[in-house]
Coordinates of N, CA and C in Angstrom, one line a residue:
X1 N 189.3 112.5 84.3 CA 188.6 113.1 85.5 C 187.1 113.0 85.2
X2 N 186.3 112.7 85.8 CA 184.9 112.4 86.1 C 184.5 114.0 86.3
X3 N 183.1 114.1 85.6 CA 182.8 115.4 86.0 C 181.0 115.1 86.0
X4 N 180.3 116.0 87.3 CA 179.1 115.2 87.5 C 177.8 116.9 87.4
X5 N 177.5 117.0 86.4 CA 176.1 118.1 86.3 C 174.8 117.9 86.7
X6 N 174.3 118.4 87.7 CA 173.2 118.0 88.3 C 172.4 119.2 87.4
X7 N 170.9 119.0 87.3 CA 170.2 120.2 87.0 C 168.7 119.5 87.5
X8 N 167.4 120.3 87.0 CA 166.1 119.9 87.2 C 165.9 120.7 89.0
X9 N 166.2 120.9 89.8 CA 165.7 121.4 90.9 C 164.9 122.2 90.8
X10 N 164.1 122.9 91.5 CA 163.3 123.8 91.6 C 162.3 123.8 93.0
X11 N 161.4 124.3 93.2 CA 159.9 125.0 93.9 C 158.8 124.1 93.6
X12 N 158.5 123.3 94.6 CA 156.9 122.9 94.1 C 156.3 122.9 95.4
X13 N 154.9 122.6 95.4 CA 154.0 122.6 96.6 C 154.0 120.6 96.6
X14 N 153.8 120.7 97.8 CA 153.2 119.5 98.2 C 152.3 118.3 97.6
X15 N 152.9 117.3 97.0 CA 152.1 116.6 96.0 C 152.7 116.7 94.5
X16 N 153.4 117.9 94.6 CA 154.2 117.8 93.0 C 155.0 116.9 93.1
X17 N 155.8 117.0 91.5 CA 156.9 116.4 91.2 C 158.0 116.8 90.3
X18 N 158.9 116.5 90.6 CA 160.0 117.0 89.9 C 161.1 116.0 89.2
X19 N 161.9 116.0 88.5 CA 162.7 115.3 88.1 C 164.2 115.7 87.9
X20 N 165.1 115.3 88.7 CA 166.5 115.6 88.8 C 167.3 114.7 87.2
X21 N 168.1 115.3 87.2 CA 169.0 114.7 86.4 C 170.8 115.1 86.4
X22 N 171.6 114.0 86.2 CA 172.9 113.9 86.3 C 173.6 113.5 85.3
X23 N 174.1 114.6 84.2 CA 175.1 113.8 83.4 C 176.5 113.6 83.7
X24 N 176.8 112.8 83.3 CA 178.2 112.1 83.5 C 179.0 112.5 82.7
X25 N 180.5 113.3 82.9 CA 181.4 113.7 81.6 C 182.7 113.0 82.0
X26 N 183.5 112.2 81.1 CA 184.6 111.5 81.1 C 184.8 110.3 81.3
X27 N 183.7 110.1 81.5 CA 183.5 107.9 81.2 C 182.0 107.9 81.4
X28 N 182.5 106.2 81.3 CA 181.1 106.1 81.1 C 180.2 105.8 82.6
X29 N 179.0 106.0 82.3 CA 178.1 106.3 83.9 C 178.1 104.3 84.1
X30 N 178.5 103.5 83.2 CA 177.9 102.0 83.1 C 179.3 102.1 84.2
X31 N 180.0 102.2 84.4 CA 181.5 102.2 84.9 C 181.4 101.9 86.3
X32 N 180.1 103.1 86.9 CA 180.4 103.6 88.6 C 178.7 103.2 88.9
X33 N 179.3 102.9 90.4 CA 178.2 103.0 91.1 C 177.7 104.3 91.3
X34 N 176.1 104.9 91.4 CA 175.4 106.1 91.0 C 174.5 106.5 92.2
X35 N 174.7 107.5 92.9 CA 174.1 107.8 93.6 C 173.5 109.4 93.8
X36 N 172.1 109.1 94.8 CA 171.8 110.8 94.9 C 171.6 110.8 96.4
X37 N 172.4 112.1 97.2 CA 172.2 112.2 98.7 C 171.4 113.5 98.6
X38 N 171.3 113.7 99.7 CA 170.7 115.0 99.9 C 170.9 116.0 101.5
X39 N 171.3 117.0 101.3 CA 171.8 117.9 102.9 C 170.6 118.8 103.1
X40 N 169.7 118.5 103.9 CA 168.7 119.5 104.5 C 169.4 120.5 105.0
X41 N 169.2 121.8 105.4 CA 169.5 122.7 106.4 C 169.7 122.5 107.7
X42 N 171.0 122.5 108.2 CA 171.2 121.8 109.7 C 171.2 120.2 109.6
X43 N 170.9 119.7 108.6 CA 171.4 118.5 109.1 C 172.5 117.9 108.3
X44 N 172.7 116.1 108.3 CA 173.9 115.6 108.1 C 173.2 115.0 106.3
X45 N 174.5 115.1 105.5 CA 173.9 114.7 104.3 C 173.5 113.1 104.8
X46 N 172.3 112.8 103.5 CA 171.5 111.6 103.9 C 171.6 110.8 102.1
X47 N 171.9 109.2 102.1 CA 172.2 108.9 101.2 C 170.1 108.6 101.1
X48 N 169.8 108.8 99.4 CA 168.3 108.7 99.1 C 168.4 107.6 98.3
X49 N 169.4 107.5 97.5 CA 168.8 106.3 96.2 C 170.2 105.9 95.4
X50 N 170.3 104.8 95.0 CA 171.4 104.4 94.2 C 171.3 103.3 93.1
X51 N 172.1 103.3 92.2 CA 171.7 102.3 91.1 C 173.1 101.5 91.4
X52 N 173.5 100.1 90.8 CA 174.6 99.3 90.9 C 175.4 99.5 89.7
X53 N 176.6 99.0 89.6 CA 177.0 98.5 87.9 C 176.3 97.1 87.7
X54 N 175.5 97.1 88.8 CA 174.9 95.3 88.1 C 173.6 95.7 88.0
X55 N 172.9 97.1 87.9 CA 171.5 97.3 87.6 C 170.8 97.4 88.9
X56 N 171.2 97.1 89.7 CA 170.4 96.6 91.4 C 170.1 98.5 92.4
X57 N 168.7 99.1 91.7 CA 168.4 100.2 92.4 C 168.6 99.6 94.4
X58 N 168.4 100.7 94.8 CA 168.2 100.9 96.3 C 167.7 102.4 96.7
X59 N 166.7 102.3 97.9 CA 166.3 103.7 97.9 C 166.0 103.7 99.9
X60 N 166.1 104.8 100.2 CA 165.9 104.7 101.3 C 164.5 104.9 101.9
X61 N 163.8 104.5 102.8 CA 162.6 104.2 103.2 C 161.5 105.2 103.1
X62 N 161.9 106.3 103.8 CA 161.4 107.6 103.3 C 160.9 107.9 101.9
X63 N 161.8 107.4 101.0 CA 161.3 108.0 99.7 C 160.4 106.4 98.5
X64 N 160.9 105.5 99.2 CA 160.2 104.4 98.7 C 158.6 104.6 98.1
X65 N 158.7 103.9 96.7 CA 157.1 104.4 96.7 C 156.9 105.6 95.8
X66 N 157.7 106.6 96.1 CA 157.8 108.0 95.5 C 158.6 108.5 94.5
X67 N 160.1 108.0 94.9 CA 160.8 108.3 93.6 C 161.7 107.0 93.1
X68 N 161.9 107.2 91.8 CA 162.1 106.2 90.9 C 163.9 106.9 90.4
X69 N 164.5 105.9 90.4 CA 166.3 106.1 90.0 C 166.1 105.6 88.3
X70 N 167.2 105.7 87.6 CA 167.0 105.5 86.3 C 168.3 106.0 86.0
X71 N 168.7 105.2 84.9 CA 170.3 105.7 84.2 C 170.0 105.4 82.4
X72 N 169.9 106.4 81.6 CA 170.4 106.5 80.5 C 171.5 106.1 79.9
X73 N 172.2 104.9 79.4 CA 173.2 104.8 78.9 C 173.8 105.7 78.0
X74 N 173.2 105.9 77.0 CA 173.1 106.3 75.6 C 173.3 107.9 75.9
X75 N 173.0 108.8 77.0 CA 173.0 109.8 77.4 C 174.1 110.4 78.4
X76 N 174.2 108.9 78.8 CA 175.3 109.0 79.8 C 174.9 109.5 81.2
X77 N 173.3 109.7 81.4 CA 172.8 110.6 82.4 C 172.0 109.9 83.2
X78 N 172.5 110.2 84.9 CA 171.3 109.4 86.1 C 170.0 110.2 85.9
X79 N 168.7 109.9 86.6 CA 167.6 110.7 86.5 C 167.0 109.8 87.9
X80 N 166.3 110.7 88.8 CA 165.7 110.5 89.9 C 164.5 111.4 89.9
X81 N 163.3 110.8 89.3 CA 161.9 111.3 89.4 C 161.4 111.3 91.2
X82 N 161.0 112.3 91.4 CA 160.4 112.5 92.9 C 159.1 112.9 92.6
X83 N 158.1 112.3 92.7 CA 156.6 112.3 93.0 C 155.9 112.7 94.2
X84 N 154.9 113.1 94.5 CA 154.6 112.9 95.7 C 155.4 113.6 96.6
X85 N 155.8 115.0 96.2 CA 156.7 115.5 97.5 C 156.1 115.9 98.3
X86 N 156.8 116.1 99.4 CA 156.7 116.6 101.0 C 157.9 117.6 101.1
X87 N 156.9 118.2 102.3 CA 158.2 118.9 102.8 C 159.6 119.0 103.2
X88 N 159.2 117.9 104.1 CA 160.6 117.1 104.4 C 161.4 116.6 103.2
X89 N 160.8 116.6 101.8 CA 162.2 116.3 101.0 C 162.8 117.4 100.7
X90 N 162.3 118.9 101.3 CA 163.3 120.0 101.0 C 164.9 119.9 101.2
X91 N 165.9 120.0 100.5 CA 167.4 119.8 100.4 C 167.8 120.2 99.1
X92 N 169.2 120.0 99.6 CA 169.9 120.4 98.3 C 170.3 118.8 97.9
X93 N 170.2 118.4 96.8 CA 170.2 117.1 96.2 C 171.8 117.4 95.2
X94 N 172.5 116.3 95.9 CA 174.0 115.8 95.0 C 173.8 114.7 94.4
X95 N 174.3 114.7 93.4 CA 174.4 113.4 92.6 C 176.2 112.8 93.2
X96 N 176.2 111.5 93.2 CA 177.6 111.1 93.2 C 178.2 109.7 92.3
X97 N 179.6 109.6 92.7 CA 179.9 108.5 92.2 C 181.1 108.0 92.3
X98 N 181.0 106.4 92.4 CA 182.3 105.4 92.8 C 182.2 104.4 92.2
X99 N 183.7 104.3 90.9 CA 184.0 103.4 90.9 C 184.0 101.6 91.9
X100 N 182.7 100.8 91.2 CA 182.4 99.8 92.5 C 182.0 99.0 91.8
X101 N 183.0 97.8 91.4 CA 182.0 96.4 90.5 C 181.3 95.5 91.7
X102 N 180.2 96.1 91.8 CA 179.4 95.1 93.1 C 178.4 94.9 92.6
X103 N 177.4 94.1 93.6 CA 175.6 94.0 93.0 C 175.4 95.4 93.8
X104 N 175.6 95.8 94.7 CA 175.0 97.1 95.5 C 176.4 97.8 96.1
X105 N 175.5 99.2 96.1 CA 176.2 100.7 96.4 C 176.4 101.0 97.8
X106 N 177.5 101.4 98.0 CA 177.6 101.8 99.4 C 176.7 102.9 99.6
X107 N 176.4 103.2 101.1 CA 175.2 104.5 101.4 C 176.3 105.4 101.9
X108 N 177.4 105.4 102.2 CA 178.0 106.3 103.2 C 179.0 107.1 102.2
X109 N 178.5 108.6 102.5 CA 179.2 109.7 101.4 C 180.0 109.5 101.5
X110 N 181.1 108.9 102.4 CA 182.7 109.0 102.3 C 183.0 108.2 101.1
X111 N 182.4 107.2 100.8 CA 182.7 105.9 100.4 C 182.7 107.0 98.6
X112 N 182.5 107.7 98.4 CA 182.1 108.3 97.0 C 183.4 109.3 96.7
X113 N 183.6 108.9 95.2 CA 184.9 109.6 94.6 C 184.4 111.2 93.7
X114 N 183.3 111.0 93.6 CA 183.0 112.4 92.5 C 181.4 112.7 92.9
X115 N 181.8 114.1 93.3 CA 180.3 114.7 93.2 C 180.0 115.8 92.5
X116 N 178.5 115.6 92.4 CA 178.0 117.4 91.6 C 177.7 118.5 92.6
X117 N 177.9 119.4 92.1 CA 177.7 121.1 92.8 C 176.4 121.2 94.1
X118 N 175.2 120.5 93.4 CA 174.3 120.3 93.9 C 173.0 121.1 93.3
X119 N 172.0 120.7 93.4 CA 170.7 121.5 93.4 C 170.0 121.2 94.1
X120 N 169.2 122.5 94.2 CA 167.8 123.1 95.2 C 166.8 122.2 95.2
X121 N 166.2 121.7 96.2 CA 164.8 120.9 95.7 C 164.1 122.0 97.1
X122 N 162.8 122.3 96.7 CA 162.0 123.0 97.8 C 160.7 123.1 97.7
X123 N 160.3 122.1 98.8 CA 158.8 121.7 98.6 C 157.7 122.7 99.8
X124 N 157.0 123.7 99.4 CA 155.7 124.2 100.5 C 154.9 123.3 100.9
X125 N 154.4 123.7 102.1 CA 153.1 122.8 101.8 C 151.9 123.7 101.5

């Protein structure tokens, strides 16, 4: 059984940055496709960024520019640096994951076998 620890959330003003991170427990993260969504208040969760098992990042347009995806082998842990926040990236950020030998990740949360608890991201302006 796959088990997925999100941590790094927190409080920043407008223009910070923060860095999430996701360890992987029970295989290995080289295995699954890697992904982070995120559920604003009132709305529908939104996929933000994914890595492949063939290495092939993707990010959604909004965030392009600003945050950066990353997977630690050796750690076993995803990491999604966000720069440059806005308010609008206020949510609760999940990490997920699906076994998927492809060049690219599906966006659509159904499509995902294991997720983390979640954490807080909350930006003022």
């Amino acid at each position: 059984q796959v088990q997925l620890v999100e941590s790094g959330g927190g409080s920043v003003q407008a223009g910070g940055s923060l860095r999430l991170s996701c360890a992987v427990y029970g295989n290995s993260i080289s295995s699954y496709c890697m992904a982070w969504f995120r559920e604003a208040a009132g709305k529908q969760r939104e996929w933000v960024s994914s890595i492949s098992t063939f290495a092939t990042t993707a990010y959604v347009d909004s965030v392009k520019g600003r945050f950066t995806l990353s997977e630690d082998g050796a750690r076993n842990t995803l990491f999604l640096q966000m720069n440059s926040l806005k308010p609008e990236d206020t949510a609760v950020y999940y990490c997920a994951a699906v076994a998927r030998w492809q060049p690219d990740c599906d966006t659509l949360s159904t499509r995902y076998s294991y997720w983390g608890q979640g954490t807080q991201v909350t930006v003022s302006s």
